[in-house]
């Protein structure tokens, strides 16, 4: 049996098994299965021992272990090193390598979303654009790294707990940090990387009502949350006439890149797999 896992705590709500088992079936990977497993922090060491064994081929890592897993790994790829965040493990030559596919997953979607019309004309579409990020949790370094990869050079960040925003400046010294509740006068892209909005009707208490389309062309509001499909943050943006995008395609893309690392197959993101998240 070739086993794949997603580990975290809590883990009940993870939709990764649904996606990966769909692809396992679609691409006829016999004797393979993808499961979720709740892991306590004190058991990470044992898990690593288990991965060094024969059964487990690949692992996805989710909250709260994307950083905590790093000391147990033999090597990190470029994205994992830059972000100090690992969401995918793969064993090769008895070494466990940590990868970060959240970065590429988000990168693909931001390229699609901004600017909608002339991406192909601009090699660095985000150069000179103001980008405001809310949150400084485990996923935020992946978002910053992907934005930088697209040429972003004006990233402003705010987090409820300011020390965590300042921690991120150790990885990305060029970040500008604002107190929670403050916002730039105007920005081109606003990204919610907080978990505020996971519960219906919950909202980030920052007023963007003057960020309307007439004031600034191509304003994009992006929420990493995809369930609910439209958070209050996105709904208000849509009603103002801004462009909006949720985190669904990012989630599918990060899964696609993880599957590719493990199997060498780049799975198709078709309607069947998109529907699995509805
Ligand atoms: N689409 C995707 O593929 C994808 C991938 C990864 C994550 N996500 C989503 O991204 C979000 C963050 O994930 P994560 O792994 O970074 O989580 P995390 O490490 O737990 O970080 C949570 C973030 O939310 C902030 N926050 C929580 N409650 C808040 C409140 N009431 N008011 C203000 N800020 C609050 C935290 O601020 P403090 O530091 O002050 O606590 C922190 O910045 C989650 O919703 C997750 O589902 C999506």
PDB file of C-alpha atoms and ligand atoms in Angstrom:
ATOM      1  CA  UNK A   1       0.000   0.000   0.000  1.00  0.00           C
ATOM      2  CA  UNK A   2       1.247   3.498  -0.913  1.00  0.00           C
ATOM      3  CA  UNK A   3      -0.080   5.875   1.676  1.00  0.00           C
ATOM      4  CA  UNK A   4      -0.453   9.649   1.563  1.00  0.00           C
ATOM      5  CA  UNK A   5      -1.474  11.721   4.586  1.00  0.00           C
ATOM      6  CA  UNK A   6      -2.571  15.168   5.604  1.00  0.00           C
ATOM      7  CA  UNK A   7      -1.568  15.889   9.182  1.00  0.00           C
ATOM      8  CA  UNK A   8      -2.706  18.689  11.468  1.00  0.00           C
ATOM      9  CA  UNK A   9      -4.677  19.433  14.597  1.00  0.00           C
ATOM     10  CA  UNK A  10      -7.619  19.770  14.187  1.00  0.00           C
ATOM     11  CA  UNK A  11      -7.921  17.835  10.926  1.00  0.00           C
ATOM     12  CA  UNK A  12     -11.568  16.670  10.685  1.00  0.00           C
ATOM     13  CA  UNK A  13     -12.536  19.445   8.250  1.00  0.00           C
ATOM     14  CA  UNK A  14      -9.683  18.926   5.774  1.00  0.00           C
ATOM     15  CA  UNK A  15     -10.902  18.519   2.195  1.00  0.00           C
ATOM     16  CA  UNK A  16      -7.514  17.331   0.919  1.00  0.00           C
ATOM     17  CA  UNK A  17      -8.464  13.604   1.022  1.00  0.00           C
ATOM     18  CA  UNK A  18     -11.432  14.306  -1.252  1.00  0.00           C
ATOM     19  CA  UNK A  19      -9.238  15.973  -3.873  1.00  0.00           C
ATOM     20  CA  UNK A  20      -6.275  13.606  -3.755  1.00  0.00           C
ATOM     21  CA  UNK A  21      -8.353  10.410  -3.690  1.00  0.00           C
ATOM     22  CA  UNK A  22     -10.232  11.746  -6.726  1.00  0.00           C
ATOM     23  CA  UNK A  23      -6.928  12.093  -8.593  1.00  0.00           C
ATOM     24  CA  UNK A  24      -5.615   8.742  -7.291  1.00  0.00           C
ATOM     25  CA  UNK A  25      -8.664   7.104  -8.867  1.00  0.00           C
ATOM     26  CA  UNK A  26      -8.604   9.203 -12.025  1.00  0.00           C
ATOM     27  CA  UNK A  27      -4.942   8.419 -12.734  1.00  0.00           C
ATOM     28  CA  UNK A  28      -5.272   4.723 -11.732  1.00  0.00           C
ATOM     29  CA  UNK A  29      -2.726   4.769  -8.947  1.00  0.00           C
ATOM     30  CA  UNK A  30      -3.412   1.295  -7.686  1.00  0.00           C
ATOM     31  CA  UNK A  31      -2.793   0.431  -4.038  1.00  0.00           C
ATOM     32  CA  UNK A  32      -2.692   4.119  -3.126  1.00  0.00           C
ATOM     33  CA  UNK A  33      -4.777   5.925  -0.566  1.00  0.00           C
ATOM     34  CA  UNK A  34      -4.788   9.436   0.959  1.00  0.00           C
ATOM     35  CA  UNK A  35      -5.936   9.785   4.575  1.00  0.00           C
ATOM     36  CA  UNK A  36      -6.195  12.489   7.208  1.00  0.00           C
ATOM     37  CA  UNK A  37      -4.544  12.063  10.561  1.00  0.00           C
ATOM     38  CA  UNK A  38      -4.746  14.173  13.686  1.00  0.00           C
ATOM     39  CA  UNK A  39      -1.257  14.456  15.158  1.00  0.00           C
ATOM     40  CA  UNK A  40      -0.277  15.879  18.545  1.00  0.00           C
ATOM     41  CA  UNK A  41       2.890  17.969  18.567  1.00  0.00           C
ATOM     42  CA  UNK A  42       4.660  15.489  20.849  1.00  0.00           C
ATOM     43  CA  UNK A  43       4.115  12.801  18.192  1.00  0.00           C
ATOM     44  CA  UNK A  44       5.762  14.624  15.265  1.00  0.00           C
ATOM     45  CA  UNK A  45       9.034  12.764  15.894  1.00  0.00           C
ATOM     46  CA  UNK A  46       7.295   9.382  15.678  1.00  0.00           C
ATOM     47  CA  UNK A  47       5.558  10.451  12.501  1.00  0.00           C
ATOM     48  CA  UNK A  48       8.917  11.268  10.919  1.00  0.00           C
ATOM     49  CA  UNK A  49      10.151   7.772  11.864  1.00  0.00           C
ATOM     50  CA  UNK A  50       7.059   6.325  10.239  1.00  0.00           C
ATOM     51  CA  UNK A  51       7.647   8.339   7.057  1.00  0.00           C
ATOM     52  CA  UNK A  52      11.200   6.950   6.911  1.00  0.00           C
ATOM     53  CA  UNK A  53       9.577   3.496   6.739  1.00  0.00           C
ATOM     54  CA  UNK A  54       8.109   1.945   3.594  1.00  0.00           C
ATOM     55  CA  UNK A  55       4.400   2.711   3.637  1.00  0.00           C
ATOM     56  CA  UNK A  56       4.056   6.514   3.581  1.00  0.00           C
ATOM     57  CA  UNK A  57       4.985   8.155   0.287  1.00  0.00           C
ATOM     58  CA  UNK A  58       3.908  11.757   0.784  1.00  0.00           C
ATOM     59  CA  UNK A  59       2.426  14.014   3.428  1.00  0.00           C
ATOM     60  CA  UNK A  60       0.600  17.333   3.461  1.00  0.00           C
ATOM     61  CA  UNK A  61       1.114  19.446   6.548  1.00  0.00           C
ATOM     62  CA  UNK A  62      -1.466  21.900   7.797  1.00  0.00           C
ATOM     63  CA  UNK A  63      -2.195  24.099  10.837  1.00  0.00           C
ATOM     64  CA  UNK A  64      -0.396  24.271  13.265  1.00  0.00           C
ATOM     65  CA  UNK A  65       2.651  22.375  11.957  1.00  0.00           C
ATOM     66  CA  UNK A  66       3.835  24.168   8.808  1.00  0.00           C
ATOM     67  CA  UNK A  67       6.729  25.753  10.712  1.00  0.00           C
ATOM     68  CA  UNK A  68       7.028  23.317  13.611  1.00  0.00           C
ATOM     69  CA  UNK A  69       7.784  20.407  11.276  1.00  0.00           C
ATOM     70  CA  UNK A  70      10.902  22.086   9.827  1.00  0.00           C
ATOM     71  CA  UNK A  71      13.495  20.971  12.433  1.00  0.00           C
ATOM     72  CA  UNK A  72      12.572  17.327  11.743  1.00  0.00           C
ATOM     73  CA  UNK A  73      13.288  17.507   7.995  1.00  0.00           C
ATOM     74  CA  UNK A  74      16.481  16.692   6.087  1.00  0.00           C
ATOM     75  CA  UNK A  75      16.160  19.381   3.405  1.00  0.00           C
ATOM     76  CA  UNK A  76      13.928  22.255   2.302  1.00  0.00           C
ATOM     77  CA  UNK A  77      13.234  23.381  -1.255  1.00  0.00           C
ATOM     78  CA  UNK A  78      13.603  27.064  -2.201  1.00  0.00           C
ATOM     79  CA  UNK A  79       9.997  28.060  -1.396  1.00  0.00           C
ATOM     80  CA  UNK A  80      10.010  26.323   1.974  1.00  0.00           C
ATOM     81  CA  UNK A  81      13.304  28.000   2.859  1.00  0.00           C
ATOM     82  CA  UNK A  82      12.158  31.481   1.849  1.00  0.00           C
ATOM     83  CA  UNK A  83       8.810  31.214   3.649  1.00  0.00           C
ATOM     84  CA  UNK A  84       9.884  28.985   6.569  1.00  0.00           C
ATOM     85  CA  UNK A  85       6.636  27.153   5.909  1.00  0.00           C
ATOM     86  CA  UNK A  86       6.215  23.558   4.734  1.00  0.00           C
ATOM     87  CA  UNK A  87       2.960  22.066   3.500  1.00  0.00           C
ATOM     88  CA  UNK A  88       4.278  19.033   1.591  1.00  0.00           C
ATOM     89  CA  UNK A  89       6.748  16.269   2.471  1.00  0.00           C
ATOM     90  CA  UNK A  90       8.300  13.800   0.092  1.00  0.00           C
ATOM     91  CA  UNK A  91      10.826  11.106   0.839  1.00  0.00           C
ATOM     92  CA  UNK A  92      13.570  10.518  -1.655  1.00  0.00           C
ATOM     93  CA  UNK A  93      16.794   8.520  -1.080  1.00  0.00           C
ATOM     94  CA  UNK A  94      15.665   8.096   2.525  1.00  0.00           C
ATOM     95  CA  UNK A  95      15.716  11.877   3.039  1.00  0.00           C
ATOM     96  CA  UNK A  96      12.564  13.789   3.892  1.00  0.00           C
ATOM     97  CA  UNK A  97      12.324  16.985   1.845  1.00  0.00           C
ATOM     98  CA  UNK A  98       9.974  19.819   2.806  1.00  0.00           C
ATOM     99  CA  UNK A  99       8.235  21.776   0.056  1.00  0.00           C
ATOM    100  CA  UNK A 100       5.874  24.723   0.052  1.00  0.00           C
ATOM    101  CA  UNK A 101       3.205  24.449  -2.647  1.00  0.00           C
ATOM    102  CA  UNK A 102       0.953  27.144  -1.105  1.00  0.00           C
ATOM    103  CA  UNK A 103       3.303  29.700  -2.651  1.00  0.00           C
ATOM    104  CA  UNK A 104       2.968  28.425  -6.225  1.00  0.00           C
ATOM    105  CA  UNK A 105      -0.735  27.704  -5.674  1.00  0.00           C
ATOM    106  CA  UNK A 106      -1.391  31.319  -4.766  1.00  0.00           C
ATOM    107  CA  UNK A 107       1.024  32.620  -7.429  1.00  0.00           C
ATOM    108  CA  UNK A 108      -0.967  30.958 -10.219  1.00  0.00           C
ATOM    109  CA  UNK A 109      -4.197  32.560  -9.061  1.00  0.00           C
ATOM    110  CA  UNK A 110      -2.894  36.080  -8.521  1.00  0.00           C
ATOM    111  CA  UNK A 111      -1.410  36.019 -12.028  1.00  0.00           C
ATOM    112  CA  UNK A 112      -4.850  35.170 -13.338  1.00  0.00           C
ATOM    113  CA  UNK A 113      -6.642  37.743 -11.247  1.00  0.00           C
ATOM    114  CA  UNK A 114      -4.430  40.802 -11.628  1.00  0.00           C
ATOM    115  CA  UNK A 115      -4.375  42.665 -13.875  1.00  0.00           C
ATOM    116  CA  UNK A 116      -7.057  40.725 -15.697  1.00  0.00           C
ATOM    117  CA  UNK A 117      -6.448  42.191 -19.110  1.00  0.00           C
ATOM    118  CA  UNK A 118      -2.747  42.335 -19.841  1.00  0.00           C
ATOM    119  CA  UNK A 119      -0.875  39.767 -17.751  1.00  0.00           C
ATOM    120  CA  UNK A 120       0.963  38.415 -20.750  1.00  0.00           C
ATOM    121  CA  UNK A 121       2.159  41.908 -21.680  1.00  0.00           C
ATOM    122  CA  UNK A 122       3.789  42.543 -18.300  1.00  0.00           C
ATOM    123  CA  UNK A 123       6.491  40.208 -16.999  1.00  0.00           C
ATOM    124  CA  UNK A 124       6.125  41.715 -13.504  1.00  0.00           C
ATOM    125  CA  UNK A 125       2.496  42.765 -13.242  1.00  0.00           C
ATOM    126  CA  UNK A 126       2.704  43.658  -9.544  1.00  0.00           C
ATOM    127  CA  UNK A 127       5.726  45.966  -9.713  1.00  0.00           C
ATOM    128  CA  UNK A 128       4.816  49.366  -8.304  1.00  0.00           C
ATOM    129  CA  UNK A 129       1.378  48.213  -7.150  1.00  0.00           C
ATOM    130  CA  UNK A 130       0.274  48.733  -3.554  1.00  0.00           C
ATOM    131  CA  UNK A 131      -0.706  45.479  -1.864  1.00  0.00           C
ATOM    132  CA  UNK A 132      -2.279  45.416   1.585  1.00  0.00           C
ATOM    133  CA  UNK A 133      -2.234  42.106   3.475  1.00  0.00           C
ATOM    134  CA  UNK A 134      -4.355  41.394   6.532  1.00  0.00           C
ATOM    135  CA  UNK A 135      -2.956  38.702   8.843  1.00  0.00           C
ATOM    136  CA  UNK A 136       0.415  37.232   9.747  1.00  0.00           C
ATOM    137  CA  UNK A 137      -0.435  33.591  10.338  1.00  0.00           C
ATOM    138  CA  UNK A 138       1.191  30.428   9.025  1.00  0.00           C
ATOM    139  CA  UNK A 139       0.161  30.967   5.410  1.00  0.00           C
ATOM    140  CA  UNK A 140       1.077  34.651   5.099  1.00  0.00           C
ATOM    141  CA  UNK A 141       4.776  34.153   4.298  1.00  0.00           C
ATOM    142  CA  UNK A 142       3.742  32.034   1.270  1.00  0.00           C
ATOM    143  CA  UNK A 143       1.547  34.852   0.024  1.00  0.00           C
ATOM    144  CA  UNK A 144       4.286  37.481   0.435  1.00  0.00           C
ATOM    145  CA  UNK A 145       6.859  35.259  -1.265  1.00  0.00           C
ATOM    146  CA  UNK A 146       4.532  34.596  -4.227  1.00  0.00           C
ATOM    147  CA  UNK A 147       3.740  38.305  -4.573  1.00  0.00           C
ATOM    148  CA  UNK A 148       7.448  39.133  -4.591  1.00  0.00           C
ATOM    149  CA  UNK A 149       7.898  36.500  -7.278  1.00  0.00           C
ATOM    150  CA  UNK A 150       5.456  38.492  -9.424  1.00  0.00           C
ATOM    151  CA  UNK A 151       7.469  41.663  -8.907  1.00  0.00           C
ATOM    152  CA  UNK A 152       5.594  43.174  -5.927  1.00  0.00           C
ATOM    153  CA  UNK A 153       7.730  45.800  -4.216  1.00  0.00           C
ATOM    154  CA  UNK A 154       5.177  47.694  -2.121  1.00  0.00           C
ATOM    155  CA  UNK A 155       3.617  45.317   0.412  1.00  0.00           C
ATOM    156  CA  UNK A 156       1.953  46.679   3.529  1.00  0.00           C
ATOM    157  CA  UNK A 157       0.814  44.300   6.251  1.00  0.00           C
ATOM    158  CA  UNK A 158      -1.302  44.492   9.363  1.00  0.00           C
ATOM    159  CA  UNK A 159      -2.020  41.861  11.978  1.00  0.00           C
ATOM    160  CA  UNK A 160      -4.011  41.933  15.192  1.00  0.00           C
ATOM    161  CA  UNK A 161      -0.926  40.760  17.081  1.00  0.00           C
ATOM    162  CA  UNK A 162       1.709  43.192  15.857  1.00  0.00           C
ATOM    163  CA  UNK A 163       4.675  41.105  17.075  1.00  0.00           C
ATOM    164  CA  UNK A 164       3.766  38.434  14.533  1.00  0.00           C
ATOM    165  CA  UNK A 165       3.778  41.018  11.755  1.00  0.00           C
ATOM    166  CA  UNK A 166       7.189  42.183  12.942  1.00  0.00           C
ATOM    167  CA  UNK A 167       8.399  38.550  13.005  1.00  0.00           C
ATOM    168  CA  UNK A 168       7.576  38.359   9.303  1.00  0.00           C
ATOM    169  CA  UNK A 169       9.853  41.326   8.680  1.00  0.00           C
ATOM    170  CA  UNK A 170      12.763  39.101   9.663  1.00  0.00           C
ATOM    171  CA  UNK A 171      12.002  37.077   6.516  1.00  0.00           C
ATOM    172  CA  UNK A 172      10.895  40.060   4.421  1.00  0.00           C
ATOM    173  CA  UNK A 173      12.616  43.233   5.744  1.00  0.00           C
ATOM    174  CA  UNK A 174      11.018  45.392   3.053  1.00  0.00           C
ATOM    175  CA  UNK A 175       7.512  44.848   4.518  1.00  0.00           C
ATOM    176  CA  UNK A 176       5.765  47.906   5.903  1.00  0.00           C
ATOM    177  CA  UNK A 177       3.747  47.126   9.036  1.00  0.00           C
ATOM    178  CA  UNK A 178       0.645  49.059  10.114  1.00  0.00           C
ATOM    179  CA  UNK A 179      -1.179  48.891  13.449  1.00  0.00           C
ATOM    180  CA  UNK A 180      -4.266  46.685  13.366  1.00  0.00           C
ATOM    181  CA  UNK A 181      -7.307  48.705  12.308  1.00  0.00           C
ATOM    182  CA  UNK A 182      -5.273  51.139  10.166  1.00  0.00           C
ATOM    183  CA  UNK A 183      -5.143  50.903   6.380  1.00  0.00           C
ATOM    184  CA  UNK A 184      -3.411  52.593   3.466  1.00  0.00           C
ATOM    185  CA  UNK A 185      -5.371  55.468   1.908  1.00  0.00           C
ATOM    186  CA  UNK A 186      -5.693  53.409  -1.232  1.00  0.00           C
ATOM    187  CA  UNK A 187      -4.181  50.159  -2.539  1.00  0.00           C
ATOM    188  CA  UNK A 188      -4.501  48.047  -5.694  1.00  0.00           C
ATOM    189  CA  UNK A 189      -4.924  44.695  -3.984  1.00  0.00           C
ATOM    190  CA  UNK A 190      -6.210  43.795  -0.506  1.00  0.00           C
ATOM    191  CA  UNK A 191      -5.697  40.215   0.656  1.00  0.00           C
ATOM    192  CA  UNK A 192      -7.303  38.653   3.707  1.00  0.00           C
ATOM    193  CA  UNK A 193      -5.016  35.952   5.095  1.00  0.00           C
ATOM    194  CA  UNK A 194      -6.699  35.951   8.515  1.00  0.00           C
ATOM    195  CA  UNK A 195      -9.187  33.299   9.529  1.00  0.00           C
ATOM    196  CA  UNK A 196     -11.819  35.997  10.085  1.00  0.00           C
ATOM    197  CA  UNK A 197     -14.748  35.067   7.864  1.00  0.00           C
ATOM    198  CA  UNK A 198     -14.564  31.298   8.304  1.00  0.00           C
ATOM    199  CA  UNK A 199     -17.671  31.693  10.413  1.00  0.00           C
ATOM    200  CA  UNK A 200     -20.537  33.147   8.418  1.00  0.00           C
ATOM    201  CA  UNK A 201     -21.170  36.882   9.010  1.00  0.00           C
ATOM    202  CA  UNK A 202     -17.836  37.317  10.786  1.00  0.00           C
ATOM    203  CA  UNK A 203     -15.906  40.242   9.329  1.00  0.00           C
ATOM    204  CA  UNK A 204     -12.624  42.082   9.489  1.00  0.00           C
ATOM    205  CA  UNK A 205     -13.474  45.360  11.167  1.00  0.00           C
ATOM    206  CA  UNK A 206     -11.674  47.651   8.724  1.00  0.00           C
ATOM    207  CA  UNK A 207     -13.669  50.044   6.608  1.00  0.00           C
ATOM    208  CA  UNK A 208     -12.832  49.924   2.889  1.00  0.00           C
ATOM    209  CA  UNK A 209     -16.012  51.675   1.759  1.00  0.00           C
ATOM    210  CA  UNK A 210     -14.034  54.364  -0.111  1.00  0.00           C
ATOM    211  CA  UNK A 211     -12.038  51.727  -2.047  1.00  0.00           C
ATOM    212  CA  UNK A 212     -14.526  51.809  -4.853  1.00  0.00           C
ATOM    213  CA  UNK A 213     -13.974  51.007  -8.493  1.00  0.00           C
ATOM    214  CA  UNK A 214     -14.491  54.555  -9.684  1.00  0.00           C
ATOM    215  CA  UNK A 215     -11.667  55.744  -7.446  1.00  0.00           C
ATOM    216  CA  UNK A 216      -9.073  53.245  -8.580  1.00  0.00           C
ATOM    217  CA  UNK A 217      -9.089  50.991 -11.626  1.00  0.00           C
ATOM    218  CA  UNK A 218      -8.679  47.225 -11.180  1.00  0.00           C
ATOM    219  CA  UNK A 219      -9.050  47.042  -7.392  1.00  0.00           C
ATOM    220  CA  UNK A 220      -8.890  43.417  -6.317  1.00  0.00           C
ATOM    221  CA  UNK A 221     -10.049  41.950  -3.007  1.00  0.00           C
ATOM    222  CA  UNK A 222      -8.777  38.422  -2.418  1.00  0.00           C
ATOM    223  CA  UNK A 223      -9.787  36.188   0.481  1.00  0.00           C
ATOM    224  CA  UNK A 224      -7.873  32.967   1.138  1.00  0.00           C
ATOM    225  CA  UNK A 225     -11.035  31.513   2.666  1.00  0.00           C
ATOM    226  CA  UNK A 226     -13.183  29.497   0.234  1.00  0.00           C
ATOM    227  CA  UNK A 227     -15.766  28.115   2.627  1.00  0.00           C
ATOM    228  CA  UNK A 228     -17.976  30.158   2.861  1.00  0.00           C
ATOM    229  CA  UNK A 229     -17.579  30.937  -0.847  1.00  0.00           C
ATOM    230  CA  UNK A 230     -18.130  34.607  -0.291  1.00  0.00           C
ATOM    231  CA  UNK A 231     -17.057  36.081   3.034  1.00  0.00           C
ATOM    232  CA  UNK A 232     -18.463  39.430   4.191  1.00  0.00           C
ATOM    233  CA  UNK A 233     -15.072  40.908   3.173  1.00  0.00           C
ATOM    234  CA  UNK A 234     -15.638  39.732  -0.430  1.00  0.00           C
ATOM    235  CA  UNK A 235     -19.344  40.494  -0.511  1.00  0.00           C
ATOM    236  CA  UNK A 236     -18.801  44.141   0.453  1.00  0.00           C
ATOM    237  CA  UNK A 237     -16.034  44.416  -2.173  1.00  0.00           C
ATOM    238  CA  UNK A 238     -18.279  42.952  -4.869  1.00  0.00           C
ATOM    239  CA  UNK A 239     -21.060  45.382  -3.987  1.00  0.00           C
ATOM    240  CA  UNK A 240     -18.585  48.272  -4.276  1.00  0.00           C
ATOM    241  CA  UNK A 241     -17.707  47.102  -7.783  1.00  0.00           C
ATOM    242  CA  UNK A 242     -14.250  45.702  -6.925  1.00  0.00           C
ATOM    243  CA  UNK A 243     -12.943  42.475  -8.411  1.00  0.00           C
ATOM    244  CA  UNK A 244     -13.011  39.590  -5.976  1.00  0.00           C
ATOM    245  CA  UNK A 245     -11.479  36.143  -5.687  1.00  0.00           C
ATOM    246  CA  UNK A 246     -11.715  33.483  -3.001  1.00  0.00           C
ATOM    247  CA  UNK A 247      -9.132  30.845  -2.024  1.00  0.00           C
ATOM    248  CA  UNK A 248     -10.657  27.888  -3.834  1.00  0.00           C
ATOM    249  CA  UNK A 249      -8.313  27.843  -6.827  1.00  0.00           C
ATOM    250  CA  UNK A 250      -5.314  28.415  -4.576  1.00  0.00           C
ATOM    251  CA  UNK A 251      -6.314  25.369  -2.561  1.00  0.00           C
ATOM    252  CA  UNK A 252      -6.712  23.234  -5.689  1.00  0.00           C
ATOM    253  CA  UNK A 253      -3.431  24.502  -7.131  1.00  0.00           C
ATOM    254  CA  UNK A 254      -1.410  23.751  -4.005  1.00  0.00           C
ATOM    255  CA  UNK A 255      -2.900  20.240  -4.044  1.00  0.00           C
ATOM    256  CA  UNK A 256      -2.016  19.893  -7.752  1.00  0.00           C
ATOM    257  CA  UNK A 257       1.641  20.764  -7.115  1.00  0.00           C
ATOM    258  CA  UNK A 258       1.858  18.395  -4.124  1.00  0.00           C
ATOM    259  CA  UNK A 259       0.384  15.553  -6.205  1.00  0.00           C
ATOM    260  CA  UNK A 260       2.932  16.319  -8.915  1.00  0.00           C
ATOM    261  CA  UNK A 261       5.855  16.151  -6.452  1.00  0.00           C
ATOM    262  CA  UNK A 262       4.710  12.713  -5.255  1.00  0.00           C
ATOM    263  CA  UNK A 263       3.652  11.104  -8.529  1.00  0.00           C
ATOM    264  CA  UNK A 264       5.187  13.126 -11.393  1.00  0.00           C
ATOM    265  CA  UNK A 265       1.639  13.549 -12.699  1.00  0.00           C
ATOM    266  CA  UNK A 266       0.328  17.116 -13.055  1.00  0.00           C
ATOM    267  CA  UNK A 267      -3.359  16.505 -12.352  1.00  0.00           C
ATOM    268  CA  UNK A 268      -6.002  18.372 -14.263  1.00  0.00           C
ATOM    269  CA  UNK A 269      -8.120  20.891 -12.386  1.00  0.00           C
ATOM    270  CA  UNK A 270     -11.360  20.220 -14.211  1.00  0.00           C
ATOM    271  CA  UNK A 271     -15.002  20.835 -13.342  1.00  0.00           C
ATOM    272  CA  UNK A 272     -15.242  17.464 -11.572  1.00  0.00           C
ATOM    273  CA  UNK A 273     -12.556  18.352  -9.053  1.00  0.00           C
ATOM    274  CA  UNK A 274     -13.729  21.958  -8.690  1.00  0.00           C
ATOM    275  CA  UNK A 275     -17.226  20.672  -7.876  1.00  0.00           C
ATOM    276  CA  UNK A 276     -15.851  18.546  -5.030  1.00  0.00           C
ATOM    277  CA  UNK A 277     -15.333  21.730  -3.030  1.00  0.00           C
ATOM    278  CA  UNK A 278     -18.877  23.065  -3.556  1.00  0.00           C
TER     279      UNK A 278
HETATM  280  N1  LIG B   1      -6.988  28.715   0.091  1.00  0.00           N
HETATM  281  C1  LIG B   1      -5.971  28.047   0.574  1.00  0.00           C
HETATM  282  O1  LIG B   1      -5.338  27.224  -0.092  1.00  0.00           O
HETATM  283  C2  LIG B   1      -5.522  28.312   1.999  1.00  0.00           C
HETATM  284  C3  LIG B   1      -4.288  27.795   2.449  1.00  0.00           C
HETATM  285  C4  LIG B   1      -3.906  28.057   3.769  1.00  0.00           C
HETATM  286  C5  LIG B   1      -4.736  28.814   4.605  1.00  0.00           C
HETATM  287  N2  LIG B   1      -5.916  29.279   4.130  1.00  0.00           N
HETATM  288  C6  LIG B   1      -6.799  30.078   4.993  1.00  0.00           C
HETATM  289  O2  LIG B   1      -6.070  31.202   5.447  1.00  0.00           O
HETATM  290  C7  LIG B   1      -6.461  31.555   6.766  1.00  0.00           C
HETATM  291  C8  LIG B   1      -5.235  31.664   7.660  1.00  0.00           C
HETATM  292  O3  LIG B   1      -4.562  30.421   7.723  1.00  0.00           O
HETATM  293  P1  LIG B   1      -3.230  30.261   8.604  1.00  0.00           P
HETATM  294  O4  LIG B   1      -2.743  28.900   8.380  1.00  0.00           O
HETATM  295  O5  LIG B   1      -2.308  31.404   8.385  1.00  0.00           O
HETATM  296  O6  LIG B   1      -3.862  30.378  10.078  1.00  0.00           O
HETATM  297  P2  LIG B   1      -3.177  30.817  11.442  1.00  0.00           P
HETATM  298  O7  LIG B   1      -1.720  30.552  11.429  1.00  0.00           O
HETATM  299  O8  LIG B   1      -4.017  30.247  12.527  1.00  0.00           O
HETATM  300  O9  LIG B   1      -3.335  32.424  11.470  1.00  0.00           O
HETATM  301  C9  LIG B   1      -4.590  33.034  11.702  1.00  0.00           C
HETATM  302  C10 LIG B   1      -4.517  34.528  11.380  1.00  0.00           C
HETATM  303  O10 LIG B   1      -5.816  35.088  11.574  1.00  0.00           O
HETATM  304  C11 LIG B   1      -5.745  36.159  12.515  1.00  0.00           C
HETATM  305  N3  LIG B   1      -6.984  36.214  13.309  1.00  0.00           N
HETATM  306  C12 LIG B   1      -7.652  35.175  13.856  1.00  0.00           C
HETATM  307  N4  LIG B   1      -8.757  35.612  14.493  1.00  0.00           N
HETATM  308  C13 LIG B   1      -8.750  36.985  14.373  1.00  0.00           C
HETATM  309  C14 LIG B   1      -9.634  38.015  14.801  1.00  0.00           C
HETATM  310  N5  LIG B   1     -10.746  37.745  15.507  1.00  0.00           N
HETATM  311  N6  LIG B   1      -9.346  39.280  14.457  1.00  0.00           N
HETATM  312  C15 LIG B   1      -8.233  39.573  13.742  1.00  0.00           C
HETATM  313  N7  LIG B   1      -7.358  38.642  13.294  1.00  0.00           N
HETATM  314  C16 LIG B   1      -7.618  37.356  13.607  1.00  0.00           C
HETATM  315  C17 LIG B   1      -4.536  35.832  13.373  1.00  0.00           C
HETATM  316  O11 LIG B   1      -4.112  36.986  14.025  1.00  0.00           O
HETATM  317  P3  LIG B   1      -3.279  36.900  15.408  1.00  0.00           P
HETATM  318  O12 LIG B   1      -1.846  36.677  15.002  1.00  0.00           O
HETATM  319  O13 LIG B   1      -3.497  38.196  16.062  1.00  0.00           O
HETATM  320  O14 LIG B   1      -3.843  35.746  16.195  1.00  0.00           O
HETATM  321  C18 LIG B   1      -3.564  35.319  12.296  1.00  0.00           C
HETATM  322  O15 LIG B   1      -3.021  36.391  11.572  1.00  0.00           O
HETATM  323  C19 LIG B   1      -7.456  30.486   7.209  1.00  0.00           C
HETATM  324  O16 LIG B   1      -8.753  30.992   7.011  1.00  0.00           O
HETATM  325  C20 LIG B   1      -7.202  29.346   6.263  1.00  0.00           C
HETATM  326  O17 LIG B   1      -8.376  28.582   6.041  1.00  0.00           O
HETATM  327  C21 LIG B   1      -6.323  29.047   2.848  1.00  0.00           C
END
